[in-house]
mmCIF file of C-alpha atoms and ligand atoms in Angstrom:
data_model
loop_
_atom_site.group_PDB
_atom_site.id
_atom_site.type_symbol
_atom_site.label_atom_id
_atom_site.label_comp_id
_atom_site.label_asym_id
_atom_site.label_seq_id
_atom_site.Cartn_x
_atom_site.Cartn_y
_atom_site.Cartn_z
ATOM 1 C CA MET V 1087 0.209 0.091 -0.016
ATOM 2 C CA ARG V 1088 1.524 3.302 -1.120
ATOM 3 C CA LYS V 1089 1.029 5.460 1.895
ATOM 4 C CA GLU V 1090 -0.335 7.778 -2.095
ATOM 5 C CA GLN V 1091 -2.776 6.160 -2.221
ATOM 6 C CA VAL V 1092 -3.752 5.927 1.249
ATOM 7 C CA GLU V 1093 -3.799 9.661 1.815
ATOM 8 C CA GLU V 1094 -5.922 10.139 -1.860
ATOM 9 C CA LEU V 1095 -8.376 7.898 0.170
ATOM 10 C CA VAL V 1096 -8.630 10.341 3.153
ATOM 11 C CA ASN V 1097 -9.108 13.199 2.311
ATOM 12 C CA LYS V 1098 -11.969 12.377 -0.055
ATOM 13 C CA VAL V 1099 -13.323 11.507 3.191
ATOM 14 C CA LYS V 1100 -12.084 13.990 6.077
ATOM 15 C CA GLU V 1101 -15.515 16.165 5.308
ATOM 16 C CA GLU V 1102 -17.654 13.405 5.857
ATOM 17 C CA VAL V 1103 -15.845 12.760 8.822
ATOM 18 C CA VAL V 1104 -15.582 16.488 11.075
ATOM 19 C CA GLN V 1105 -19.120 16.550 10.203
ATOM 20 C CA TRP V 1106 -19.409 13.028 11.847
ATOM 21 C CA ARG V 1107 -17.461 14.362 15.391
ATOM 22 C CA ARG V 1108 -19.958 17.511 14.815
ATOM 23 C CA TYR V 1109 -23.152 15.387 14.576
ATOM 24 C CA PHE V 1110 -21.789 12.719 17.914
ATOM 25 C CA HIS V 1111 -20.212 16.477 19.392
ATOM 26 C CA GLN V 1112 -24.269 17.759 19.099
ATOM 27 C CA TYR V 1113 -25.834 15.016 21.200
ATOM 28 C CA PRO V 1114 -23.328 12.939 23.358
ATOM 29 C CA GLU V 1115 -24.269 10.057 26.007
ATOM 30 C CA LEU V 1116 -22.430 9.418 29.362
ATOM 31 C CA SER V 1117 -20.772 6.370 30.397
ATOM 32 C CA PHE V 1118 -22.846 3.182 29.745
ATOM 33 C CA HIS V 1119 -25.798 4.997 27.996
ATOM 34 C CA GLU V 1120 -24.626 5.200 24.428
ATOM 35 C CA GLU V 1121 -26.796 3.550 22.884
ATOM 36 C CA LYS V 1122 -28.062 6.306 20.416
ATOM 37 C CA THR V 1123 -24.614 7.252 20.239
ATOM 38 C CA ALA V 1124 -23.793 3.239 19.656
ATOM 39 C CA GLN V 1125 -27.261 3.065 16.970
ATOM 40 C CA ARG V 1126 -26.003 5.678 15.301
ATOM 41 C CA ILE V 1127 -22.656 4.132 14.894
ATOM 42 C CA ALA V 1128 -23.643 1.244 13.729
ATOM 43 C CA ASP V 1129 -26.298 2.769 11.135
ATOM 44 C CA ILE V 1130 -23.211 4.535 9.721
ATOM 45 C CA LEU V 1131 -21.841 1.865 9.919
ATOM 46 C CA SER V 1132 -23.917 -0.882 7.965
ATOM 47 C CA THR V 1133 -23.430 2.607 4.634
ATOM 48 C CA PHE V 1134 -19.576 0.995 4.386
ATOM 49 C CA GLU V 1135 -19.060 -2.398 2.338
ATOM 50 C CA GLY V 1136 -17.877 -5.701 3.848
ATOM 51 C CA LEU V 1137 -19.368 -5.547 6.711
ATOM 52 C CA ILE V 1138 -20.125 -7.953 9.496
ATOM 53 C CA ILE V 1139 -21.831 -5.276 12.259
ATOM 54 C CA SER V 1140 -22.752 -6.761 16.193
ATOM 55 C CA ARG V 1141 -23.369 -5.199 19.244
ATOM 56 C CA PRO V 1142 -21.827 -7.945 21.829
ATOM 57 C CA LEU V 1143 -23.643 -4.606 24.739
ATOM 58 C CA PRO V 1144 -26.752 -2.207 23.390
ATOM 59 C CA ASN V 1145 -24.490 0.395 23.349
ATOM 60 C CA SER V 1146 -21.099 -0.388 21.714
ATOM 61 C CA VAL V 1147 -20.682 -2.124 17.821
ATOM 62 C CA VAL V 1148 -18.351 -4.388 16.974
ATOM 63 C CA ALA V 1149 -17.347 -4.618 13.359
ATOM 64 C CA ASP V 1150 -15.295 -7.201 10.763
ATOM 65 C CA LEU V 1151 -13.516 -6.991 7.563
ATOM 66 C CA GLU V 1152 -12.612 -9.824 6.305
ATOM 67 C CA GLY V 1153 -9.433 -9.570 3.427
ATOM 68 C CA ARG V 1154 -7.568 -12.461 2.213
ATOM 69 C CA GLY V 1155 -5.034 -13.291 5.083
ATOM 70 C CA GLU V 1156 -5.975 -14.816 9.234
ATOM 71 C CA LYS V 1157 -4.234 -11.634 10.989
ATOM 72 C CA ARG V 1158 -6.204 -9.480 11.737
ATOM 73 C CA VAL V 1159 -6.487 -6.457 13.615
ATOM 74 C CA ALA V 1160 -7.939 -4.314 16.175
ATOM 75 C CA ILE V 1161 -8.953 -0.826 16.238
ATOM 76 C CA ARG V 1162 -10.717 0.894 18.938
ATOM 77 C CA ALA V 1163 -12.723 4.126 19.971
ATOM 78 C CA ASP V 1164 -14.177 5.468 23.334
ATOM 79 C CA ILE V 1165 -17.032 6.682 22.744
ATOM 80 C CA ASP V 1166 -18.752 8.063 26.128
ATOM 81 C CA ALA V 1167 -18.531 12.263 26.819
ATOM 82 C CA LEU V 1168 -18.634 13.931 31.031
ATOM 83 C CA PRO V 1169 -20.966 14.860 32.819
ATOM 84 C CA ILE V 1170 -20.328 18.203 32.083
ATOM 85 C CA GLN V 1171 -21.593 21.546 30.791
ATOM 86 C CA GLU V 1172 -20.898 22.706 28.148
ATOM 87 C CA GLU V 1173 -19.159 26.464 27.227
ATOM 88 C CA ASN V 1174 -18.419 26.535 23.855
ATOM 89 C CA GLU V 1175 -20.664 28.577 21.427
ATOM 90 C CA PHE V 1176 -19.827 27.515 18.787
ATOM 91 C CA ASP V 1177 -22.867 25.479 16.526
ATOM 92 C CA PHE V 1178 -22.832 22.606 16.631
ATOM 93 C CA ALA V 1179 -22.436 22.495 21.020
ATOM 94 C CA SER V 1180 -23.709 19.854 22.705
ATOM 95 C CA LYS V 1181 -27.470 20.517 22.803
ATOM 96 C CA ASN V 1182 -27.457 17.130 25.366
ATOM 97 C CA PRO V 1183 -27.918 19.594 29.116
ATOM 98 C CA GLY V 1184 -24.614 18.621 31.332
ATOM 99 C CA VAL V 1185 -22.960 16.207 29.495
ATOM 100 C CA MET V 1186 -20.331 16.621 26.675
ATOM 101 C CA HIS V 1187 -17.974 14.885 24.752
ATOM 102 C CA ALA V 1188 -15.067 17.290 26.930
ATOM 103 C CA CYS V 1189 -12.481 14.153 26.078
ATOM 104 C CA GLY V 1190 -12.453 13.777 22.245
ATOM 105 C CA HIS V 1191 -13.782 10.831 22.280
ATOM 106 C CA ASP V 1192 -16.637 12.085 19.798
ATOM 107 C CA GLY V 1193 -13.312 13.096 17.586
ATOM 108 C CA HIS V 1194 -12.371 9.297 18.284
ATOM 109 C CA ILE V 1195 -15.768 7.515 17.414
ATOM 110 C CA ALA V 1196 -15.431 9.963 13.688
ATOM 111 C CA VAL V 1197 -11.842 9.266 12.976
ATOM 112 C CA LEU V 1198 -13.004 5.132 13.129
ATOM 113 C CA LEU V 1199 -15.670 5.364 11.034
ATOM 114 C CA GLY V 1200 -13.577 7.225 8.507
ATOM 115 C CA THR V 1201 -10.783 4.318 9.492
ATOM 116 C CA ALA V 1202 -14.124 1.582 8.515
ATOM 117 C CA LYS V 1203 -15.127 3.332 5.449
ATOM 118 C CA VAL V 1204 -11.127 4.108 3.973
ATOM 119 C CA LEU V 1205 -10.392 -0.156 4.439
ATOM 120 C CA SER V 1206 -13.017 -1.128 3.844
ATOM 121 C CA GLN V 1207 -12.954 0.007 -0.134
ATOM 122 C CA LEU V 1208 -9.148 -1.629 0.409
ATOM 123 C CA ARG V 1209 -10.646 -4.284 1.637
ATOM 124 C CA LYS V 1210 -9.595 -6.707 -1.588
ATOM 125 C CA GLU V 1211 -6.218 -5.987 -1.216
ATOM 126 C CA LEU V 1212 -5.428 -6.253 2.927
ATOM 127 C CA LYS V 1213 -3.672 -8.832 4.130
ATOM 128 C CA GLY V 1214 -6.163 -9.653 6.212
ATOM 129 C CA ASN V 1215 -8.893 -8.448 8.382
ATOM 130 C CA VAL V 1216 -10.089 -6.116 10.754
ATOM 131 C CA ARG V 1217 -12.598 -5.270 14.257
ATOM 132 C CA PHE V 1218 -13.291 -1.914 14.734
ATOM 133 C CA ILE V 1219 -14.624 -1.983 18.327
ATOM 134 C CA PHE V 1220 -16.353 0.930 19.045
ATOM 135 C CA GLN V 1221 -16.053 0.700 23.033
ATOM 136 C CA PRO V 1222 -18.766 2.274 25.724
ATOM 137 C CA ALA V 1223 -17.910 4.187 29.943
ATOM 138 C CA GLU V 1224 -14.575 4.970 29.279
ATOM 139 C CA GLU V 1225 -14.383 8.029 31.597
ATOM 140 C CA MET V 1226 -16.035 5.522 34.338
ATOM 141 C CA PRO V 1227 -14.477 3.262 35.975
ATOM 142 C CA PRO V 1228 -14.884 -0.738 35.393
ATOM 143 C CA GLY V 1229 -14.740 0.670 32.855
ATOM 144 C CA GLY V 1230 -16.718 -0.748 28.979
ATOM 145 C CA ALA V 1231 -13.599 -2.945 27.878
ATOM 146 C CA LYS V 1232 -13.032 -5.180 30.082
ATOM 147 C CA GLU V 1233 -16.743 -6.380 29.932
ATOM 148 C CA LEU V 1234 -16.104 -6.197 25.843
ATOM 149 C CA VAL V 1235 -13.147 -8.155 25.922
ATOM 150 C CA GLU V 1236 -14.903 -10.558 28.826
ATOM 151 C CA ARG V 1237 -18.104 -11.077 25.542
ATOM 152 C CA GLY V 1238 -15.168 -12.279 23.542
ATOM 153 C CA VAL V 1239 -14.274 -9.138 21.023
ATOM 154 C CA LEU V 1240 -10.091 -9.543 21.246
ATOM 155 C CA GLN V 1241 -11.056 -13.861 19.675
ATOM 156 C CA GLY V 1242 -8.659 -14.067 16.599
ATOM 157 C CA VAL V 1243 -6.468 -11.207 17.021
ATOM 158 C CA ASP V 1244 -2.950 -10.515 16.873
ATOM 159 C CA PHE V 1245 -3.274 -6.768 17.642
ATOM 160 C CA VAL V 1246 -4.713 -3.772 18.916
ATOM 161 C CA ILE V 1247 -3.786 -0.398 18.418
ATOM 162 C CA GLY V 1248 -5.606 2.841 19.445
ATOM 163 C CA GLU V 1249 -5.473 6.852 19.796
ATOM 164 C CA HIS V 1250 -5.930 9.336 21.999
ATOM 165 C CA LEU V 1251 -7.090 13.569 20.732
ATOM 166 C CA TRP V 1252 -4.651 15.148 22.535
ATOM 167 C CA THR V 1253 -4.375 19.289 23.272
ATOM 168 C CA PRO V 1254 -1.461 19.204 24.759
ATOM 169 C CA LEU V 1255 0.404 18.507 21.944
ATOM 170 C CA PRO V 1256 -0.217 20.806 18.948
ATOM 171 C CA VAL V 1257 -1.758 19.249 15.944
ATOM 172 C CA GLY V 1258 0.501 17.746 13.339
ATOM 173 C CA LYS V 1259 2.613 16.140 16.282
ATOM 174 C CA VAL V 1260 2.115 12.910 17.087
ATOM 175 C CA GLY V 1261 2.870 11.496 20.515
ATOM 176 C CA ILE V 1262 4.528 8.009 20.676
ATOM 177 C CA VAL V 1263 6.102 6.327 24.221
ATOM 178 C CA TYR V 1264 8.081 2.321 24.469
ATOM 179 C CA GLY V 1265 6.932 0.319 26.486
ATOM 180 C CA PRO V 1266 4.806 1.964 30.433
ATOM 181 C CA MET V 1267 2.440 5.166 28.665
ATOM 182 C CA MET V 1268 -0.499 5.610 31.451
ATOM 183 C CA ALA V 1269 -0.175 4.573 34.454
ATOM 184 C CA SER V 1270 -2.753 1.601 36.629
ATOM 185 C CA ALA V 1271 -5.215 4.035 38.457
ATOM 186 C CA ASP V 1272 -6.991 2.237 41.521
ATOM 187 C CA MET V 1273 -8.918 3.086 44.419
ATOM 188 C CA PHE V 1274 -9.471 3.827 48.034
ATOM 189 C CA THR V 1275 -10.572 3.902 50.991
ATOM 190 C CA ILE V 1276 -9.625 4.337 55.037
ATOM 191 C CA LYS V 1277 -12.230 4.937 57.655
ATOM 192 C CA ILE V 1278 -10.156 5.524 61.111
ATOM 193 C CA ILE V 1279 -12.257 4.518 63.713
ATOM 194 C CA GLY V 1280 -11.408 5.925 67.237
ATOM 195 C CA LYS V 1281 -13.870 7.047 70.205
ATOM 196 C CA GLY V 1282 -15.417 10.054 70.590
ATOM 197 C CA GLY V 1283 -15.667 12.985 73.555
ATOM 198 C CA HIS V 1284 -15.007 16.600 75.159
ATOM 199 C CA ALA V 1285 -12.141 18.712 73.062
ATOM 200 C CA ALA V 1286 -10.488 19.316 76.518
ATOM 201 C CA LEU V 1287 -10.436 15.676 77.767
ATOM 202 C CA PRO V 1288 -8.467 13.781 74.421
ATOM 203 C CA HIS V 1289 -6.750 11.269 77.093
ATOM 204 C CA TYR V 1290 -10.488 9.647 78.032
ATOM 205 C CA THR V 1291 -11.209 9.396 73.734
ATOM 206 C CA VAL V 1292 -8.995 8.070 71.370
ATOM 207 C CA ASP V 1293 -8.614 10.542 68.701
ATOM 208 C CA PRO V 1294 -9.168 9.595 64.774
ATOM 209 C CA ILE V 1295 -8.383 13.355 63.731
ATOM 210 C CA ALA V 1296 -4.503 13.274 65.110
ATOM 211 C CA ILE V 1297 -4.169 9.338 64.155
ATOM 212 C CA SER V 1298 -4.906 9.704 60.209
ATOM 213 C CA ALA V 1299 -2.951 12.693 60.174
ATOM 214 C CA GLU V 1300 -0.403 10.276 60.996
ATOM 215 C CA VAL V 1301 -1.763 7.516 58.469
ATOM 216 C CA VAL V 1302 -1.809 10.703 55.002
ATOM 217 C CA THR V 1303 1.997 11.135 56.965
ATOM 218 C CA ASN V 1304 3.077 7.762 56.394
ATOM 219 C CA LEU V 1305 1.251 6.568 53.374
ATOM 220 C CA GLN V 1306 3.812 9.259 51.580
ATOM 221 C CA HIS V 1307 6.875 7.445 53.208
ATOM 222 C CA ILE V 1308 5.176 4.297 50.390
ATOM 223 C CA VAL V 1309 6.148 6.151 47.873
ATOM 224 C CA SER V 1310 8.932 7.916 49.631
ATOM 225 C CA ARG V 1311 10.782 5.680 51.495
ATOM 226 C CA GLU V 1312 9.326 2.156 50.227
ATOM 227 C CA ILE V 1313 9.271 1.903 46.163
ATOM 228 C CA ASP V 1314 12.676 2.417 44.139
ATOM 229 C CA PRO V 1315 12.308 6.096 43.350
ATOM 230 C CA LEU V 1316 13.026 5.021 39.329
ATOM 231 C CA GLU V 1317 10.154 3.527 39.836
ATOM 232 C CA PRO V 1318 7.376 6.233 39.313
ATOM 233 C CA ILE V 1319 4.422 5.831 41.913
ATOM 234 C CA VAL V 1320 1.447 8.519 42.908
ATOM 235 C CA VAL V 1321 -0.715 7.822 46.318
ATOM 236 C CA THR V 1322 -2.780 10.785 47.537
ATOM 237 C CA ILE V 1323 -6.130 10.818 49.873
ATOM 238 C CA GLY V 1324 -8.140 13.102 48.284
ATOM 239 C CA ARG V 1325 -11.312 12.979 50.323
ATOM 240 C CA ILE V 1326 -10.815 13.157 53.776
ATOM 241 C CA SER V 1327 -13.948 15.041 56.557
ATOM 242 C CA GLY V 1328 -14.003 13.926 60.378
ATOM 243 C CA GLY V 1329 -15.130 15.820 63.605
ATOM 244 C CA THR V 1330 -18.846 18.765 62.657
ATOM 245 C CA THR V 1331 -17.586 21.301 65.676
ATOM 246 C CA ASP V 1332 -14.343 23.345 67.612
ATOM 247 C CA ASN V 1333 -15.075 21.140 71.001
ATOM 248 C CA VAL V 1334 -15.674 17.757 69.587
ATOM 249 C CA ILE V 1335 -13.907 15.048 69.402
ATOM 250 C CA PRO V 1336 -15.074 12.492 66.863
ATOM 251 C CA ASN V 1337 -16.122 8.847 67.091
ATOM 252 C CA VAL V 1338 -14.070 7.958 63.641
ATOM 253 C CA VAL V 1339 -12.765 9.966 60.505
ATOM 254 C CA GLU V 1340 -13.155 8.756 56.374
ATOM 255 C CA MET V 1341 -10.840 9.172 53.612
ATOM 256 C CA ALA V 1342 -10.063 7.913 50.069
ATOM 257 C CA GLY V 1343 -7.708 8.336 47.008
ATOM 258 C CA THR V 1344 -5.653 6.689 44.345
ATOM 259 C CA VAL V 1345 -2.694 4.773 43.432
ATOM 260 C CA ARG V 1346 -0.489 5.949 40.227
ATOM 261 C CA LEU V 1347 2.427 3.825 38.922
ATOM 262 C CA PHE V 1348 2.948 1.098 35.533
ATOM 263 C CA ASN V 1349 4.846 -1.363 37.317
ATOM 264 C CA PRO V 1350 2.234 -4.581 37.530
ATOM 265 C CA GLY V 1351 4.873 -6.219 39.804
ATOM 266 C CA ILE V 1352 4.681 -2.770 42.360
ATOM 267 C CA ARG V 1353 1.067 -3.310 42.075
ATOM 268 C CA GLU V 1354 -0.017 -6.640 43.075
ATOM 269 C CA GLU V 1355 1.733 -5.906 47.304
ATOM 270 C CA ILE V 1356 0.804 -1.754 47.432
ATOM 271 C CA SER V 1357 -2.077 -2.703 49.207
ATOM 272 C CA SER V 1358 -0.501 -4.705 51.043
ATOM 273 C CA VAL V 1359 2.171 -1.808 52.642
ATOM 274 C CA MET V 1360 -0.399 0.360 53.202
ATOM 275 C CA GLU V 1361 -2.954 -1.568 55.477
ATOM 276 C CA ARG V 1362 0.234 -3.015 56.901
ATOM 277 C CA ILE V 1363 0.500 1.368 58.127
ATOM 278 C CA ILE V 1364 -2.862 1.972 58.768
ATOM 279 C CA LYS V 1365 -2.882 -1.343 61.015
ATOM 280 C CA GLY V 1366 0.613 -0.424 62.898
ATOM 281 C CA ILE V 1367 -0.214 3.387 63.636
ATOM 282 C CA THR V 1368 -4.008 2.333 65.260
ATOM 283 C CA THR V 1369 -3.396 -0.673 67.182
ATOM 284 C CA ALA V 1370 -0.672 2.160 68.305
ATOM 285 C CA HIS V 1371 -3.087 3.849 69.601
ATOM 286 C CA ARG V 1372 -5.871 2.402 70.908
ATOM 287 C CA ALA V 1373 -8.102 2.349 67.173
ATOM 288 C CA SER V 1374 -9.332 0.160 64.590
ATOM 289 C CA TYR V 1375 -9.793 0.570 60.818
ATOM 290 C CA GLU V 1376 -11.798 -0.493 57.966
ATOM 291 C CA PHE V 1377 -9.688 -0.017 54.200
ATOM 292 C CA ASN V 1378 -10.909 -1.111 51.068
ATOM 293 C CA PHE V 1379 -8.922 -1.482 47.935
ATOM 294 C CA LYS V 1380 -11.124 -1.256 44.481
ATOM 295 C CA PRO V 1381 -8.730 -2.731 41.098
ATOM 296 C CA GLY V 1382 -9.275 0.233 38.965
ATOM 297 C CA TYR V 1383 -8.133 0.030 35.423
ATOM 298 C CA ALA V 1384 -4.500 -1.388 35.154
ATOM 299 C CA PRO V 1385 -1.241 0.121 33.865
ATOM 300 C CA VAL V 1386 -0.665 1.316 29.431
ATOM 301 C CA ILE V 1387 2.075 -1.024 28.530
ATOM 302 C CA ASN V 1388 2.324 -0.628 25.407
ATOM 303 C CA ASN V 1389 4.520 -3.442 23.189
ATOM 304 C CA LYS V 1390 7.414 -2.051 21.546
ATOM 305 C CA GLY V 1391 7.526 -4.027 18.088
ATOM 306 C CA VAL V 1392 4.115 -2.539 17.509
ATOM 307 C CA VAL V 1393 5.321 1.191 18.542
ATOM 308 C CA LYS V 1394 8.108 0.516 16.603
ATOM 309 C CA VAL V 1395 5.266 0.341 13.165
ATOM 310 C CA VAL V 1396 3.536 3.039 14.344
ATOM 311 C CA GLU V 1397 6.413 4.744 14.268
ATOM 312 C CA GLU V 1398 7.193 4.213 11.041
ATOM 313 C CA ALA V 1399 4.044 5.004 9.839
ATOM 314 C CA VAL V 1400 3.715 8.509 10.553
ATOM 315 C CA LYS V 1401 7.200 8.553 9.712
ATOM 316 C CA GLU V 1402 6.310 8.240 6.328
ATOM 317 C CA LEU V 1403 3.581 9.630 6.303
ATOM 318 C CA PHE V 1404 3.825 13.532 7.809
ATOM 319 C CA GLY V 1405 8.382 13.653 8.709
ATOM 320 C CA GLU V 1406 10.684 12.790 11.347
ATOM 321 C CA GLU V 1407 9.690 16.288 13.052
ATOM 322 C CA ALA V 1408 5.624 14.635 13.257
ATOM 323 C CA ILE V 1409 6.941 12.040 15.765
ATOM 324 C CA VAL V 1410 7.323 13.357 19.934
ATOM 325 C CA ARG V 1411 9.136 11.199 22.482
ATOM 326 C CA ILE V 1412 6.007 11.384 25.239
ATOM 327 C CA LYS V 1413 6.074 11.142 28.107
ATOM 328 C CA PRO V 1414 4.424 8.854 30.302
ATOM 329 C CA VAL V 1415 1.327 9.855 32.015
ATOM 330 C CA MET V 1416 -0.104 9.283 34.892
ATOM 331 C CA GLY V 1417 -3.537 9.013 33.995
ATOM 332 C CA GLY V 1418 -5.185 5.892 33.400
ATOM 333 C CA GLU V 1419 -7.076 4.261 30.473
ATOM 334 C CA ASP V 1420 -8.541 1.201 29.857
ATOM 335 C CA PHE V 1421 -7.651 1.424 27.108
ATOM 336 C CA SER V 1422 -5.438 -1.669 29.063
ATOM 337 C CA ALA V 1423 -8.262 -4.332 29.356
ATOM 338 C CA TYR V 1424 -6.773 -4.999 25.241
ATOM 339 C CA LEU V 1425 -2.840 -3.871 25.972
ATOM 340 C CA GLU V 1426 -3.438 -7.256 29.186
ATOM 341 C CA ARG V 1427 -3.871 -9.372 26.112
ATOM 342 C CA VAL V 1428 -3.204 -8.827 22.820
ATOM 343 C CA PRO V 1429 0.488 -7.044 22.007
ATOM 344 C CA GLY V 1430 -0.273 -3.251 20.938
ATOM 345 C CA THR V 1431 -0.536 0.476 21.063
ATOM 346 C CA PHE V 1432 -1.953 4.006 22.050
ATOM 347 C CA PHE V 1433 -0.886 7.202 21.063
ATOM 348 C CA PHE V 1434 -1.752 10.218 21.563
ATOM 349 C CA VAL V 1435 -2.567 12.786 18.142
ATOM 350 C CA GLY V 1436 -1.285 16.206 18.660
ATOM 351 C CA ALA V 1437 -5.155 18.018 18.481
ATOM 352 C CA GLY V 1438 -3.722 21.324 20.030
ATOM 353 C CA ASN V 1439 -4.127 25.075 18.325
ATOM 354 C CA GLU V 1440 -2.969 28.084 20.182
ATOM 355 C CA GLU V 1441 -3.514 30.194 17.173
ATOM 356 C CA LYS V 1442 -7.001 28.939 17.089
ATOM 357 C CA GLY V 1443 -7.027 28.970 21.014
ATOM 358 C CA ILE V 1444 -7.255 25.482 21.382
ATOM 359 C CA VAL V 1445 -6.249 25.225 24.194
ATOM 360 C CA HIS V 1446 -8.100 24.298 27.274
ATOM 361 C CA PRO V 1447 -7.635 20.517 28.366
ATOM 362 C CA HIS V 1448 -8.782 17.664 28.545
ATOM 363 C CA HIS V 1449 -12.148 17.712 30.573
ATOM 364 C CA HIS V 1450 -12.688 21.105 30.138
ATOM 365 C CA PRO V 1451 -15.947 23.153 29.280
ATOM 366 C CA ARG V 1452 -14.598 24.563 26.720
ATOM 367 C CA PHE V 1453 -12.211 21.764 25.942
ATOM 368 C CA ASN V 1454 -12.273 21.821 21.548
ATOM 369 C CA ILE V 1455 -10.197 19.737 19.057
ATOM 370 C CA ASP V 1456 -8.666 21.066 15.952
ATOM 371 C CA GLU V 1457 -10.329 18.445 13.653
ATOM 372 C CA LYS V 1458 -7.392 18.321 11.206
ATOM 373 C CA ALA V 1459 -6.475 16.095 13.738
ATOM 374 C CA LEU V 1460 -9.287 13.798 12.159
ATOM 375 C CA GLU V 1461 -7.744 13.307 9.331
ATOM 376 C CA ILE V 1462 -4.235 13.157 10.620
ATOM 377 C CA ALA V 1463 -5.418 9.590 13.292
ATOM 378 C CA VAL V 1464 -7.249 8.134 9.729
ATOM 379 C CA LYS V 1465 -4.575 8.067 7.903
ATOM 380 C CA ILE V 1466 -1.665 6.411 10.982
ATOM 381 C CA PHE V 1467 -4.913 3.845 11.196
ATOM 382 C CA VAL V 1468 -5.391 3.225 7.879
ATOM 383 C CA TYR V 1469 -1.738 3.242 7.025
ATOM 384 C CA THR V 1470 -0.539 0.879 10.180
ATOM 385 C CA THR V 1471 -3.211 -1.568 10.408
ATOM 386 C CA PHE V 1472 -1.654 -2.160 6.565
ATOM 387 C CA LYS V 1473 1.846 -2.237 7.946
ATOM 388 C CA LEU V 1474 0.858 -4.395 10.750
ATOM 389 C CA LEU V 1475 -1.289 -6.883 8.140
ATOM 390 C CA SER V 1476 1.761 -7.113 6.021
ATOM 391 C CA GLN V 1477 4.308 -7.923 8.765
HETATM 392 ZN ZN1 ZN H 328 -11.431 11.574 30.122
HETATM 393 ZN ZN1 ZN H 329 -10.266 9.858 26.529
#
């Protein structure tokens, strides 16, 4: 497959891709409620030739394109929006109050539709098969990826690729990472149970506030004193509450937080390390505790061989200067549910543009993308698919 051929075909669909993005932008749906979005995706896919469409969940769509060969590449788009009131004033702003495509998943849908349209036109030249996965609920754990994987969407899949339109990166740039790219995102709650009483008679109480302060401080010792300094890790307490007034020691303090890291070995042990510290401190001070650790998304760990194929595709399409070796990010992404089973890679497609005022971060009520990024992403998906299938 020559890149000129890819460019020519993508140029023919790029206007339509923009229109799709704007349509989905107007009708965002929250995680686990993407029924209308999925239906519209299925309707559009049904106008392309050679696709076998299935609906493993009512809010998902999977489409298979059969070429000539054994290998199969899966390409994934997430399709959910966020509970945010949009503040953009363009004419395709959200028509659903309080719901907004503020992460760019509207663009992901449009990009994958464009990719499916182009590849369906090229199916006789494909040396293998392609599966297009439109996945619900990336924004809300336990996420939609895990459920789709359990329903078999990776059966017969040899490689999986996915992209995120990324406004911190200028349009025209593509961010890649060899190896760990996005962190795991586990959550926890801690309850410190003391014995309340009069603030002026602390010796008759077991003060959960003073003990909680110790717990918060000592949990940071995990990061600074128990983990290899070369292993990135975040332990954050994001919520703490206890007490009602100045002259009362409460019975209980509650906290909640998140742990972010990349190393699966450390991830396996982190909850028992945390519990050892919480138990030690509460025991020392005559209190008791409840500790609840809830695993979230696994870390996104890219397969180096597949990253290399994407890098080559981007360089051939857009030149060496388009590639940016970015640093891993501590944010989570349920694309990891696919990468845990099949070699593949996630990558960032630059979508920011300072000159056009497209500068707002993801999840901001004025979030927007430079739509030029859409055709760039389609080209990368199409060209990378050909490369992976001809390996
Ligand atoms: Zn997001
Ligand atoms: Zn996102």
